[in-house]
Coordinates of C-alpha atoms and ligand atoms in Angstrom, one line a residue:
M6 CA -0.4 0.9 -1.3
V7 CA 2.2 -0.8 0.9
S8 CA 3.3 -0.8 4.3
S9 CA 5.5 -2.7 6.4
V10 CA 3.0 -1.2 9.6
R11 CA -0.1 -0.7 7.1
A12 CA 0.1 -2.6 4.1
V13 CA 1.2 -0.7 3.8
F14 CA 1.4 0.1 3.2
V15 CA 0.3 4.7 -2.1
S16 CA 1.6 10.1 -11.8
V17 CA 3.0 12.1 -15.1
L18 CA 0.0 12.8 -16.4
V19 CA -2.2 10.1 -18.5
P20 CA -2.0 12.4 -21.7
I21 CA -5.3 14.7 -22.6
A22 CA -5.1 13.6 -26.1
L23 CA -4.5 9.7 -25.6
S24 CA -7.5 10.1 -22.7
P25 CA -8.2 6.2 -22.3
A26 CA -9.7 7.3 -19.4
G27 CA -12.2 9.6 -21.4
A28 CA -15.2 7.6 -20.7
A29 CA -14.2 6.9 -17.3
A30 CA -13.3 10.6 -16.6
Q31 CA -16.7 11.6 -17.3
A32 CA -18.8 9.1 -15.5
A33 CA -20.4 11.3 -12.3
P34 CA -22.4 10.2 -9.4
P35 CA -26.0 9.5 -10.3
M36 CA -27.9 12.4 -8.8
T37 CA -30.9 13.8 -9.4
S38 CA -31.6 17.4 -9.7
A39 CA -32.3 18.0 -6.0
N40 CA -29.2 17.4 -5.0
Q41 CA -27.0 18.2 -8.2
S42 CA -24.9 21.4 -8.1
A43 CA -25.6 24.1 -10.6
A44 CA -23.0 23.6 -13.3
I45 CA -19.7 25.6 -13.0
S46 CA -16.6 26.1 -15.0
G47 CA -13.2 27.4 -15.3
V48 CA -12.2 26.3 -12.2
R49 CA -9.1 27.3 -10.4
Y50 CA -7.9 26.6 -6.7
E51 CA -5.1 29.0 -5.0
V52 CA -3.7 27.2 -2.1
T53 CA -1.6 29.1 0.3
F54 CA 0.9 27.7 2.6
D55 CA 3.5 30.1 3.8
P56 CA 4.9 30.9 7.1
T57 CA 1.6 32.6 8.6
T58 CA -0.5 29.5 7.6
A59 CA 2.5 27.3 8.8
A60 CA 2.6 28.3 12.3
R61 CA -1.3 27.5 12.6
R62 CA -0.6 24.0 10.5
T63 CA -3.5 24.8 8.2
I64 CA -3.5 25.1 4.3
R65 CA -5.6 28.0 2.6
V66 CA -7.5 27.4 -0.3
A67 CA -9.4 29.6 -2.4
M68 CA -11.3 28.2 -5.0
T69 CA -12.5 30.2 -7.9
F70 CA -15.4 29.6 -10.8
D71 CA -17.9 30.7 -13.2
V72 CA -21.5 29.8 -12.2
T73 CA -22.8 28.6 -15.4
G74 CA -26.2 27.0 -14.5
Q75 CA -29.0 27.9 -12.2
G76 CA -29.6 27.1 -8.8
P77 CA -27.5 26.6 -5.7
V78 CA -23.8 25.4 -6.0
M79 CA -23.0 22.5 -4.3
L80 CA -19.3 21.5 -3.4
S81 CA -18.3 18.2 -1.8
F82 CA -15.0 16.8 -0.4
P83 CA -13.8 13.2 -1.4
R84 CA -14.4 10.7 1.4
W85 CA -11.4 8.8 0.5
T86 CA -8.2 8.6 -1.1
P87 CA -7.6 6.0 -3.9
G88 CA -5.1 3.6 -3.0
A89 CA -5.6 4.2 0.8
Y90 CA -9.0 2.1 1.2
E91 CA -10.9 3.4 4.2
M92 CA -13.0 6.3 5.0
S93 CA -11.4 9.6 5.8
N94 CA -14.1 12.1 5.4
F95 CA -11.6 14.9 4.7
A96 CA -14.3 17.8 5.1
R97 CA -14.2 17.3 8.7
S98 CA -10.6 19.3 8.6
V99 CA -12.1 22.0 6.8
S100 CA -12.9 25.3 8.8
N101 CA -13.8 29.2 8.0
F102 CA -15.9 28.1 4.8
S103 CA -16.7 31.5 3.1
P104 CA -18.3 31.7 -0.2
T105 CA -18.3 35.3 -1.6
S106 CA -18.9 37.0 -5.3
G107 CA -17.7 40.3 -5.8
G108 CA -16.5 40.6 -2.3
R109 CA -20.3 40.0 -1.2
A110 CA -21.1 37.1 1.3
L111 CA -23.1 34.4 -0.1
G112 CA -25.4 32.7 2.3
W113 CA -24.9 28.6 2.3
D114 CA -25.7 25.7 4.7
K115 CA -24.7 21.8 4.7
Q116 CA -26.5 19.5 2.0
D117 CA -24.9 16.8 4.1
F118 CA -21.8 16.2 6.1
D119 CA -19.4 17.0 3.8
T120 CA -21.3 18.9 0.9
W121 CA -22.0 22.9 1.0
R122 CA -25.1 24.3 -0.6
I123 CA -24.3 28.0 -1.7
R124 CA -27.2 29.8 -2.7
A125 CA -25.6 31.8 -6.2
D126 CA -28.2 34.7 -5.7
G127 CA -27.4 35.6 -9.6
A128 CA -23.7 35.4 -8.8
R129 CA -21.8 34.9 -12.2
T130 CA -18.4 34.2 -10.5
M131 CA -17.8 33.0 -7.2
T132 CA -14.7 32.6 -5.0
V133 CA -15.1 30.1 -1.7
T134 CA -12.2 30.1 0.8
F135 CA -11.8 27.7 3.6
D136 CA -8.8 26.6 5.9
Y137 CA -7.9 22.6 6.1
L138 CA -6.0 21.6 8.8
A139 CA -3.0 19.3 8.2
D140 CA -2.3 17.5 11.2
S141 CA -2.9 13.9 9.6
L142 CA 1.0 12.0 9.4
D143 CA -0.7 10.3 6.9
N144 CA 0.6 9.8 3.0
A145 CA -3.5 10.0 2.2
H146 CA -4.0 12.9 4.4
A147 CA -2.1 16.4 4.2
W148 CA 0.4 17.3 7.1
A149 CA 2.3 20.0 8.0
Q150 CA 5.4 20.6 10.2
G151 CA 7.5 23.7 10.7
N152 CA 8.2 25.0 7.1
F153 CA 6.9 21.8 5.4
A154 CA 3.8 20.7 4.6
F155 CA 2.5 17.5 2.3
F156 CA -1.1 17.3 0.9
N157 CA -3.2 15.3 -1.6
G158 CA -6.0 16.5 -3.5
T159 CA -8.6 14.7 -2.5
N160 CA -8.1 16.6 1.0
I161 CA -8.7 19.9 -0.2
F162 CA -9.9 20.2 -4.1
P163 CA -13.8 20.2 -4.0
Y164 CA -15.9 19.4 -6.6
A165 CA -19.6 20.2 -8.0
E166 CA -21.8 17.6 -6.8
G167 CA -23.6 15.3 -9.3
R168 CA -21.4 17.0 -11.8
P169 CA -18.9 15.1 -14.2
F170 CA -15.6 14.8 -13.4
D171 CA -14.3 15.9 -17.1
F172 CA -13.4 19.6 -15.9
S173 CA -10.3 21.1 -16.2
A174 CA -8.7 22.9 -13.4
T175 CA -5.4 25.1 -12.4
V176 CA -4.3 25.3 -9.2
S177 CA -1.6 28.1 -8.2
V178 CA 0.4 27.7 -4.8
K179 CA 1.4 30.6 -3.0
T180 CA 4.4 30.3 -0.5
D181 CA 7.3 31.8 0.7
P182 CA 9.9 32.8 -2.3
S183 CA 12.4 30.5 -0.8
W184 CA 10.3 27.8 -0.4
L185 CA 9.6 24.8 -2.7
V186 CA 6.9 23.4 -4.5
T187 CA 6.7 19.5 -6.0
T188 CA 4.2 18.1 -7.8
G189 CA 3.6 15.7 -10.7
M190 CA 1.0 18.0 -12.4
T191 CA 1.6 20.1 -15.2
P192 CA 3.4 23.1 -14.9
A193 CA 1.3 26.1 -16.7
S194 CA 2.8 29.0 -17.8
A195 CA 2.8 31.4 -14.5
P196 CA 5.0 30.2 -11.9
R197 CA 4.3 28.0 -9.2
T198 CA 1.0 27.3 -11.5
Y199 CA -0.1 23.9 -12.7
T200 CA -2.8 22.1 -14.7
A201 CA -5.1 19.0 -14.7
A202 CA -7.3 17.6 -17.4
N203 CA -9.8 16.5 -15.1
Y204 CA -10.7 15.8 -11.6
H205 CA -9.4 12.4 -11.6
D206 CA -5.8 13.9 -12.5
L207 CA -6.2 16.9 -10.3
V208 CA -6.6 14.7 -6.8
D209 CA -3.9 12.1 -8.0
M210 CA -0.9 14.7 -7.9
P211 CA -0.1 15.0 -4.2
F212 CA 2.3 18.0 -3.4
F213 CA 5.4 18.8 -1.0
V214 CA 5.6 22.7 -0.2
G215 CA 8.2 23.9 1.8
Q216 CA 12.0 23.5 2.7
Y217 CA 13.5 20.1 1.8
D218 CA 15.8 18.7 -0.7
V219 CA 14.8 17.8 -4.1
D220 CA 17.2 16.3 -7.2
S221 CA 16.0 14.9 -10.6
T222 CA 17.9 13.0 -13.2
Q223 CA 16.7 11.5 -16.3
I224 CA 16.1 7.7 -16.5
A225 CA 15.1 5.8 -19.7
N226 CA 14.7 9.5 -21.5
K227 CA 12.0 10.5 -18.7
W228 CA 12.8 13.1 -15.9
V229 CA 12.5 11.3 -12.3
R230 CA 12.4 13.7 -9.5
M231 CA 13.1 13.0 -5.8
A232 CA 12.0 15.0 -3.2
S233 CA 12.8 14.2 0.7
W234 CA 12.0 15.8 4.1
P235 CA 13.6 16.7 6.7
K236 CA 16.6 18.7 4.9
G237 CA 19.7 16.5 5.0
S238 CA 17.9 13.3 5.7
L239 CA 18.7 11.7 2.4
K240 CA 22.1 12.6 1.2
G241 CA 25.9 11.6 0.3
A242 CA 26.0 7.7 -0.5
E243 CA 22.6 6.8 0.7
R244 CA 21.0 9.1 -1.6
T245 CA 23.3 8.0 -4.8
L246 CA 22.7 4.2 -3.9
F247 CA 18.8 4.9 -3.4
W248 CA 19.1 6.8 -7.0
D249 CA 20.6 4.1 -8.7
H250 CA 18.4 1.7 -7.1
Q251 CA 15.4 3.8 -9.1
K252 CA 17.9 3.9 -12.4
K253 CA 18.0 0.2 -12.3
M254 CA 14.0 -0.6 -11.6
F255 CA 12.3 2.0 -13.9
P256 CA 13.5 0.2 -17.3
V257 CA 12.4 -3.1 -16.3
M258 CA 9.0 -2.2 -15.1
T259 CA 8.8 -0.3 -18.4
S260 CA 9.7 -3.6 -20.3
L261 CA 7.6 -5.7 -18.2
F262 CA 4.4 -3.6 -19.2
A263 CA 6.0 -2.5 -22.9
D264 CA 4.9 1.1 -22.3
S265 CA 6.2 4.2 -20.1
P266 CA 2.7 6.0 -19.5
F267 CA 4.2 8.9 -17.7
D268 CA 5.8 11.9 -19.2
N269 CA 8.0 11.9 -15.6
Y270 CA 7.8 10.8 -12.2
T271 CA 8.4 12.2 -8.8
T272 CA 9.1 10.4 -5.4
L273 CA 8.2 12.3 -2.2
I274 CA 9.5 10.8 1.0
V275 CA 8.9 12.0 4.2
F276 CA 11.2 10.6 7.1
D277 CA 9.6 10.4 10.5
S278 CA 11.6 9.2 13.2
A279 CA 8.5 7.7 15.5
S280 CA 7.4 5.4 12.4
G281 CA 8.4 2.0 13.2
G282 CA 8.4 1.0 9.4
G283 CA 7.0 2.7 6.5
S284 CA 3.8 2.8 4.4
A285 CA 3.7 4.4 1.2
L286 CA 0.9 5.7 -1.2
E287 CA 0.7 5.2 -5.0
H288 CA -0.3 8.0 -7.9
Q289 CA -0.4 8.0 -11.6
S290 CA 3.5 9.8 -11.8
S291 CA 4.2 9.9 -8.3
H292 CA 4.0 7.9 -4.6
V293 CA 4.2 9.3 -1.3
G294 CA 6.1 7.1 1.5
I295 CA 6.3 7.9 5.0
Y296 CA 9.0 5.8 6.3
T297 CA 11.5 5.7 9.8
P298 CA 15.1 6.8 9.0
L299 CA 16.5 3.3 9.4
I300 CA 14.8 2.4 6.3
T301 CA 17.7 3.5 4.1
Q302 CA 19.5 0.8 5.5
S303 CA 17.0 -2.2 4.6
V304 CA 15.9 -3.8 1.6
L305 CA 12.9 -2.7 2.2
F306 CA 13.5 0.8 1.2
P307 CA 13.8 -0.3 -3.0
S308 CA 11.1 -3.0 -2.7
I309 CA 8.4 -0.6 -1.5
T310 CA 9.9 2.2 -4.1
A311 CA 9.5 -0.4 -6.4
H312 CA 6.0 -1.5 -5.4
E313 CA 5.0 1.9 -5.6
I314 CA 6.2 2.7 -8.8
I315 CA 4.7 -0.5 -10.4
H316 CA 1.3 0.3 -9.3
A317 CA 1.9 3.8 -12.0
W318 CA 0.9 0.7 -14.2
N319 CA -1.1 -1.9 -11.8
V320 CA -4.0 -0.1 -10.4
K321 CA -3.4 3.5 -11.5
R322 CA -4.1 2.1 -15.2
L323 CA -4.9 -1.5 -15.5
R324 CA -7.3 -1.7 -12.5
P325 CA -10.3 -3.9 -11.6
A326 CA -13.4 -2.8 -13.4
D327 CA -15.1 -2.0 -9.9
L328 CA -12.3 0.8 -9.5
V329 CA -13.1 2.1 -12.7
P330 CA -13.8 5.2 -12.4
Y331 CA -13.2 6.2 -8.9
R332 CA -16.3 7.1 -6.9
Y333 CA -14.8 9.3 -4.1
W334 CA -18.2 10.2 -2.4
Q335 CA -18.9 6.2 -1.4
T336 CA -16.7 3.1 -0.3
Q337 CA -15.7 0.9 -3.9
P338 CA -14.7 -2.7 -2.3
T339 CA -13.4 -4.9 -4.9
T340 CA -12.2 -8.7 -4.6
W341 CA -9.3 -7.9 -6.7
L342 CA -6.8 -6.1 -4.8
W343 CA -4.9 -9.7 -4.8
V344 CA -4.2 -8.5 -8.1
S345 CA -4.1 -4.6 -7.4
E346 CA -1.9 -5.0 -4.3
G347 CA -0.5 -8.7 -4.2
I348 CA 0.9 -9.4 -7.5
T349 CA 1.9 -5.7 -7.6
D350 CA 4.1 -7.1 -4.6
Y351 CA 5.0 -9.8 -6.6
Y352 CA 6.5 -7.9 -9.1
A353 CA 8.4 -5.2 -6.6
D354 CA 10.5 -8.9 -5.9
V355 CA 10.9 -9.7 -9.7
V356 CA 11.9 -6.4 -10.6
L357 CA 14.3 -6.0 -7.9
S358 CA 15.6 -9.4 -8.9
R359 CA 15.8 -8.4 -12.7
A360 CA 17.5 -5.2 -11.9
G361 CA 19.8 -6.7 -9.8
I362 CA 18.9 -5.1 -6.5
V363 CA 18.8 -8.4 -4.9
D364 CA 20.0 -11.7 -6.5
S365 CA 18.0 -14.9 -6.1
T366 CA 18.8 -15.7 -2.5
G367 CA 17.4 -12.2 -1.6
F368 CA 14.2 -13.2 -3.6
V369 CA 13.9 -16.4 -1.8
I370 CA 14.2 -14.7 1.4
L371 CA 11.5 -11.9 0.5
T372 CA 9.0 -14.8 -0.7
Q373 CA 9.9 -16.9 2.5
G374 CA 8.5 -14.2 4.4
K375 CA 5.2 -13.9 2.9
I376 CA 4.9 -17.6 3.2
E377 CA 5.2 -17.4 7.0
E378 CA 3.0 -14.2 7.2
T379 CA 0.3 -16.1 4.8
T380 CA 0.8 -19.5 7.0
A381 CA 0.3 -17.6 10.3
A382 CA -2.9 -15.3 9.5
P383 CA -6.0 -17.3 9.8
P384 CA -7.2 -19.2 6.7
V385 CA -9.1 -16.6 4.5
A386 CA -10.0 -16.1 0.7
L387 CA -8.3 -13.4 -1.2
E388 CA -11.4 -11.9 -2.6
D389 CA -12.9 -11.9 0.9
A390 CA -9.7 -10.3 2.5
S391 CA -9.8 -7.8 -0.4
L392 CA -13.5 -7.0 0.0
S393 CA -13.1 -6.3 3.8
T394 CA -10.1 -3.8 3.7
W395 CA -12.4 -1.2 3.8
I396 CA -13.4 -2.2 7.3
H397 CA -9.8 -3.4 8.7
P398 CA -10.6 -7.0 10.1
T399 CA -9.0 -7.6 13.3
D400 CA -9.2 -11.5 13.1
G401 CA -5.3 -11.3 12.0
T402 CA -6.8 -11.4 7.8
A403 CA -6.2 -8.1 7.6
Y404 CA -4.3 -6.9 4.5
I405 CA -2.9 -10.5 4.1
Y406 CA -4.1 -10.2 0.3
Y407 CA -0.7 -8.2 -0.1
Q408 CA 1.6 -11.2 0.9
K409 CA -1.1 -14.1 0.0
G410 CA -1.7 -12.3 -3.3
S411 CA 1.9 -12.0 -4.1
L412 CA 2.0 -16.0 -3.9
A413 CA -0.7 -16.2 -6.1
G414 CA 0.9 -14.5 -8.4
L415 CA 4.2 -16.1 -7.9
L416 CA 1.9 -20.3 -8.0
L417 CA 0.3 -18.5 -11.6
D418 CA 3.5 -17.3 -13.3
I419 CA 5.1 -20.6 -12.7
M420 CA 1.7 -22.6 -13.8
I421 CA 1.6 -20.4 -17.1
R422 CA 5.3 -20.8 -17.4
D423 CA 4.9 -24.8 -17.3
A424 CA 2.0 -24.9 -19.2
S425 CA 3.6 -22.8 -22.1
D426 CA 7.2 -24.6 -21.8
N427 CA 8.3 -21.0 -20.4
K428 CA 6.9 -19.1 -23.7
K429 CA 4.4 -17.2 -21.9
S430 CA 4.4 -16.5 -18.2
L431 CA 2.5 -13.8 -16.0
D432 CA 3.8 -10.8 -17.8
D433 CA 2.2 -11.4 -20.7
V434 CA -1.5 -11.6 -18.8
M435 CA -0.4 -8.2 -17.6
R436 CA 0.7 -6.5 -21.0
E437 CA -2.5 -8.0 -22.8
L438 CA -5.0 -6.6 -19.9
Y439 CA -3.1 -3.4 -19.9
Q440 CA -3.4 -2.9 -23.2
T441 CA -6.9 -4.3 -23.7
T442 CA -8.6 -3.1 -20.6
Y443 CA -6.4 0.2 -20.1
K444 CA -5.1 1.7 -23.5
Q445 CA -7.6 0.8 -25.9
R446 CA -10.5 1.5 -23.8
W447 CA -10.2 1.9 -20.3
T448 CA -13.1 -0.3 -19.1
G449 CA -11.2 -2.0 -16.3
F450 CA -10.4 -5.7 -16.2
S451 CA -13.5 -8.0 -15.6
S452 CA -13.3 -11.6 -14.0
E453 CA -13.7 -13.1 -17.4
Q454 CA -11.1 -10.8 -18.8
W455 CA -8.5 -11.8 -16.0
W456 CA -9.1 -15.6 -16.1
G457 CA -9.3 -15.7 -19.8
A458 CA -5.8 -13.8 -20.3
V459 CA -4.5 -16.3 -17.7
S460 CA -5.7 -19.6 -19.6
R461 CA -4.7 -17.9 -22.8
A462 CA -1.3 -17.4 -21.6
A463 CA -0.8 -21.1 -20.4
G464 CA -2.2 -22.4 -23.7
G465 CA -5.9 -22.8 -22.8
K466 CA -5.3 -24.5 -19.3
S467 CA -7.9 -23.7 -16.8
F468 CA -7.8 -22.1 -13.9
T469 CA -10.9 -22.7 -12.4
D470 CA -9.7 -25.0 -9.9
F471 CA -7.3 -22.6 -8.7
N472 CA -9.8 -19.9 -8.4
T473 CA -12.3 -21.7 -6.8
K474 CA -10.0 -23.2 -4.2
Y475 CA -7.2 -20.4 -3.4
I476 CA -8.8 -17.1 -5.0
D477 CA -12.6 -17.7 -3.8
G478 CA -11.6 -20.4 -1.3
R479 CA -9.7 -21.0 1.8
D480 CA -7.4 -24.2 0.6
P481 CA -4.0 -24.2 1.6
M482 CA -1.7 -22.9 -0.9
P483 CA -0.4 -25.9 -3.2
F484 CA 3.5 -24.9 -2.9
A485 CA 4.3 -28.4 -2.7
S486 CA 3.1 -29.4 -6.1
V487 CA 3.8 -26.0 -7.7
L488 CA 7.0 -24.3 -6.6
P489 CA 9.0 -27.5 -8.1
L490 CA 7.8 -26.6 -11.4
G491 CA 9.5 -23.5 -11.2
G492 CA 12.9 -24.7 -10.1
F493 CA 12.1 -23.7 -6.1
R494 CA 11.1 -26.0 -2.8
L495 CA 9.5 -25.6 0.1
V496 CA 11.2 -27.7 2.5
V497 CA 9.5 -28.4 5.6
D498 CA 11.0 -29.5 8.7
T499 CA 9.8 -31.4 11.6
I500 CA 11.2 -30.3 15.1
R501 CA 10.0 -32.5 18.2
E502 CA 11.1 -30.8 21.3
P503 CA 9.9 -30.9 24.8
R504 CA 7.5 -27.9 25.7
L505 CA 6.6 -26.5 29.2
G506 CA 3.6 -24.3 27.9
V507 CA 4.6 -21.4 29.7
S508 CA 4.8 -18.2 28.7
S509 CA 6.8 -15.7 30.9
L510 CA 8.1 -12.4 31.6
P511 CA 11.4 -11.2 33.6
D512 CA 10.9 -8.4 36.3
S513 CA 13.0 -7.0 39.1
T514 CA 12.3 -10.1 41.1
G515 CA 12.5 -12.8 38.8
V516 CA 10.8 -14.7 35.9
R517 CA 7.0 -14.4 36.3
V518 CA 4.4 -17.0 34.5
A519 CA 2.7 -14.8 32.1
E520 CA 0.4 -17.9 31.0
V521 CA -0.2 -21.2 31.3
Q522 CA -1.2 -22.9 28.1
P523 CA -4.6 -25.1 28.7
G524 CA -3.4 -28.9 28.4
S525 CA -0.1 -28.2 28.9
P526 CA 2.3 -30.2 31.1
A527 CA 2.5 -26.6 33.2
E528 CA -1.1 -26.7 33.4
A529 CA -1.1 -30.2 34.9
A530 CA 1.6 -29.5 37.0
G531 CA -0.2 -27.0 38.7
I532 CA 1.7 -23.8 37.7
R533 CA 0.0 -21.2 37.7
S534 CA 0.0 -17.3 35.9
G535 CA 1.8 -15.0 38.6
D536 CA 4.1 -18.1 39.8
Y537 CA 8.0 -16.9 39.3
L538 CA 10.0 -20.1 38.4
V539 CA 12.8 -21.0 40.8
S540 CA 13.8 -24.0 38.6
V541 CA 12.8 -26.7 36.4
G542 CA 15.0 -30.3 37.1
E543 CA 18.5 -29.4 37.2
I544 CA 18.1 -25.9 35.5
A545 CA 18.3 -22.4 37.9
V546 CA 15.6 -20.3 36.3
R547 CA 17.7 -16.7 35.9
D548 CA 16.3 -15.5 32.8
Q549 CA 14.0 -16.1 29.7
T550 CA 16.8 -18.5 28.1
F551 CA 15.6 -21.0 30.6
G552 CA 13.0 -22.4 28.0
E553 CA 16.1 -22.7 25.3
Q554 CA 18.2 -24.9 28.2
F555 CA 15.1 -26.5 29.0
R556 CA 14.7 -27.6 25.3
T557 CA 18.5 -28.9 24.9
R558 CA 18.9 -30.6 28.2
Y559 CA 15.8 -32.5 28.3
A560 CA 15.4 -33.2 24.3
R561 CA 15.5 -37.1 25.0
A562 CA 13.6 -36.9 28.3
G563 CA 10.3 -37.5 27.0
G564 CA 7.8 -39.8 29.2
T565 CA 9.9 -38.7 32.4
T566 CA 9.0 -36.3 35.2
L567 CA 10.9 -33.5 36.9
P568 CA 10.8 -31.3 40.0
V569 CA 9.5 -27.9 39.4
K570 CA 10.2 -25.1 41.8
V571 CA 8.2 -22.3 41.8
R572 CA 7.7 -19.2 44.2
R573 CA 4.2 -18.1 45.0
D574 CA 3.0 -15.7 47.2
G575 CA 6.6 -15.6 49.2
Q576 CA 6.4 -19.4 49.8
T577 CA 8.5 -21.8 47.8
V578 CA 6.3 -24.5 46.2
D579 CA 7.3 -27.7 45.1
L580 CA 5.5 -29.6 41.8
Q581 CA 6.2 -31.9 39.6
I582 CA 6.1 -31.7 35.5
A583 CA 5.9 -34.2 32.9
V584 CA 8.4 -33.8 30.1
R585 CA 6.4 -34.1 27.0
L586 CA 8.1 -33.8 23.3
A587 CA 5.7 -31.3 20.9
E588 CA 6.0 -31.4 17.1
R589 CA 6.3 -28.1 15.3
T590 CA 7.2 -27.5 12.1
E591 CA 9.8 -25.2 10.1
Q592 CA 9.1 -24.2 6.5
R593 CA 11.9 -23.0 4.4
L594 CA 11.9 -21.6 0.5
T595 CA 15.0 -22.9 -1.5
I596 CA 16.5 -22.9 -4.6
D597 CA 16.0 -26.2 -5.6
G598 CA 19.8 -27.7 -6.6
A599 CA 18.0 -30.7 -8.4
A600 CA 15.5 -28.6 -10.4
S601 CA 14.9 -30.5 -14.0
P602 CA 16.1 -28.2 -17.2
K603 CA 12.7 -26.8 -17.7
A604 CA 12.3 -25.8 -14.2
V605 CA 15.9 -24.1 -14.1
R606 CA 14.4 -21.9 -17.3
I607 CA 11.4 -20.9 -15.8
R608 CA 13.3 -20.0 -12.4
N609 CA 15.6 -17.7 -14.9
G610 CA 12.4 -16.5 -16.6
I611 CA 11.3 -15.2 -13.5
L612 CA 14.2 -14.0 -11.7
K613 CA 16.3 -12.4 -14.9
G614 CA 13.3 -11.9 -16.9
S615 CA 14.9 -14.1 -19.7
S616 CA 12.7 -16.8 -21.8
Ligands
ZN722 ZN1 0.1 -0.9 -2.8

């Protein structure tokens, strides 16, 4: 996932025959017979979104299956959508739950808050119908407005509790004849009917249904589709440019991972005027983005898109062992989101550069933004930030594994290239682990496998110290020592300037002091919050530019004292304030003009993919 608001922050199919997913896909929750459903088979879901259900903002679902075992059938809903690491409890949006067999109503109760227990009473075939309220404008959820809806399989496709997830299923969509259906699922012979080889694939293929724009093109021999809502929101030159960006980025990614794991790919876009930024969620052959319409003017648009598509390799397939297979009924914390999200975001910048969508200056600006956000956040270990995402910490460290993890990727890439004279890189690490822990046998990678691959790429160099300090530890990242090896330099400017120590807010009667910093010259002078500033030295305070005027006018007046007038309770109060210089630092990432030939080769390796 990625988001400018929520780190935000997002499949053609894993071929059935290839099925490296085999072992993983068959894993099922450990269950006792007491909470294990009767076996079921022949699962098909009929999904209705038409003008009638659209008016109620609901999606009507009918799940039909054969009952092949004894005892009650227990149907559970996922509690979360992979990629959006938070408990969502989709069962809360279910209503009118009704199981029948041959037109006969079957008895049921709740096994737990998201599991329905149905008495089979000898039924060999069962149909369960329910309504799902599509009212959450969140790419992990379901949302309907007017003649449009999107939904995720995790929202509306229940599974048999305690049974393997290797069952195949079909989905048929009933909608208005003039409305569209778009999904990454494999089309079956019947119209608007699709198949999935197993439950993991089934719930990893979100749908658009209704009226929206859709078109497609072939990129590197694969069909890529793009659907955008509302109709007409992405058109003309903007749509052409966005297609152009996708045409450039796919081949770079395929070459990066030396594999193209999907048959086709679908980009699903919702524009929301109320959204302040953007958020997108990845799937194995598609992603759903919810964006402000303004994003089309920003590099964020191709950047988030690259991030989500890279996820088709990194996290949807190459994945930490903790996340293989997905366990939809419980939280699934991992220490590795700095790789799954952070390094995905590093490669988003790298891909934009290698694809020629941004130049080296653009790469530097994107990276500098990550340095600023990392520096501004409280010190936190990447592993801890990753584990904690399930509770969305409020201490300023939430989601920092995106930016800080991306920087860890950059530093590791430079260190591997430096140690191997640019013959190996982080690209090799990703490719090796993709092969060994996904394609050959889908186990997910362990810590030993990750650091082993990093060390091998770097000719045997140990990264134990790096891991201890910057991944498992909270030390400041070693930008000053590592970046120059890759032809970049972090220039730190120290600025000394006078500071009053107040924050202020203008209102209709003047500039009001909102806060006085403890220990500041303003506090020593007796300025209080609620005072209105009238003048500071020779500066008449009319608006908030007074701070800048003050810093300029008295830049060399450290150690002197100035008269200050404030208005307090209708009276003018005369005070004296000491001018004190404070230091602050500004960090700028630059291309190092004096880089060694080796560092230049490393920089070109990163930015252009050349060795
Ligand atoms: Zn992501």
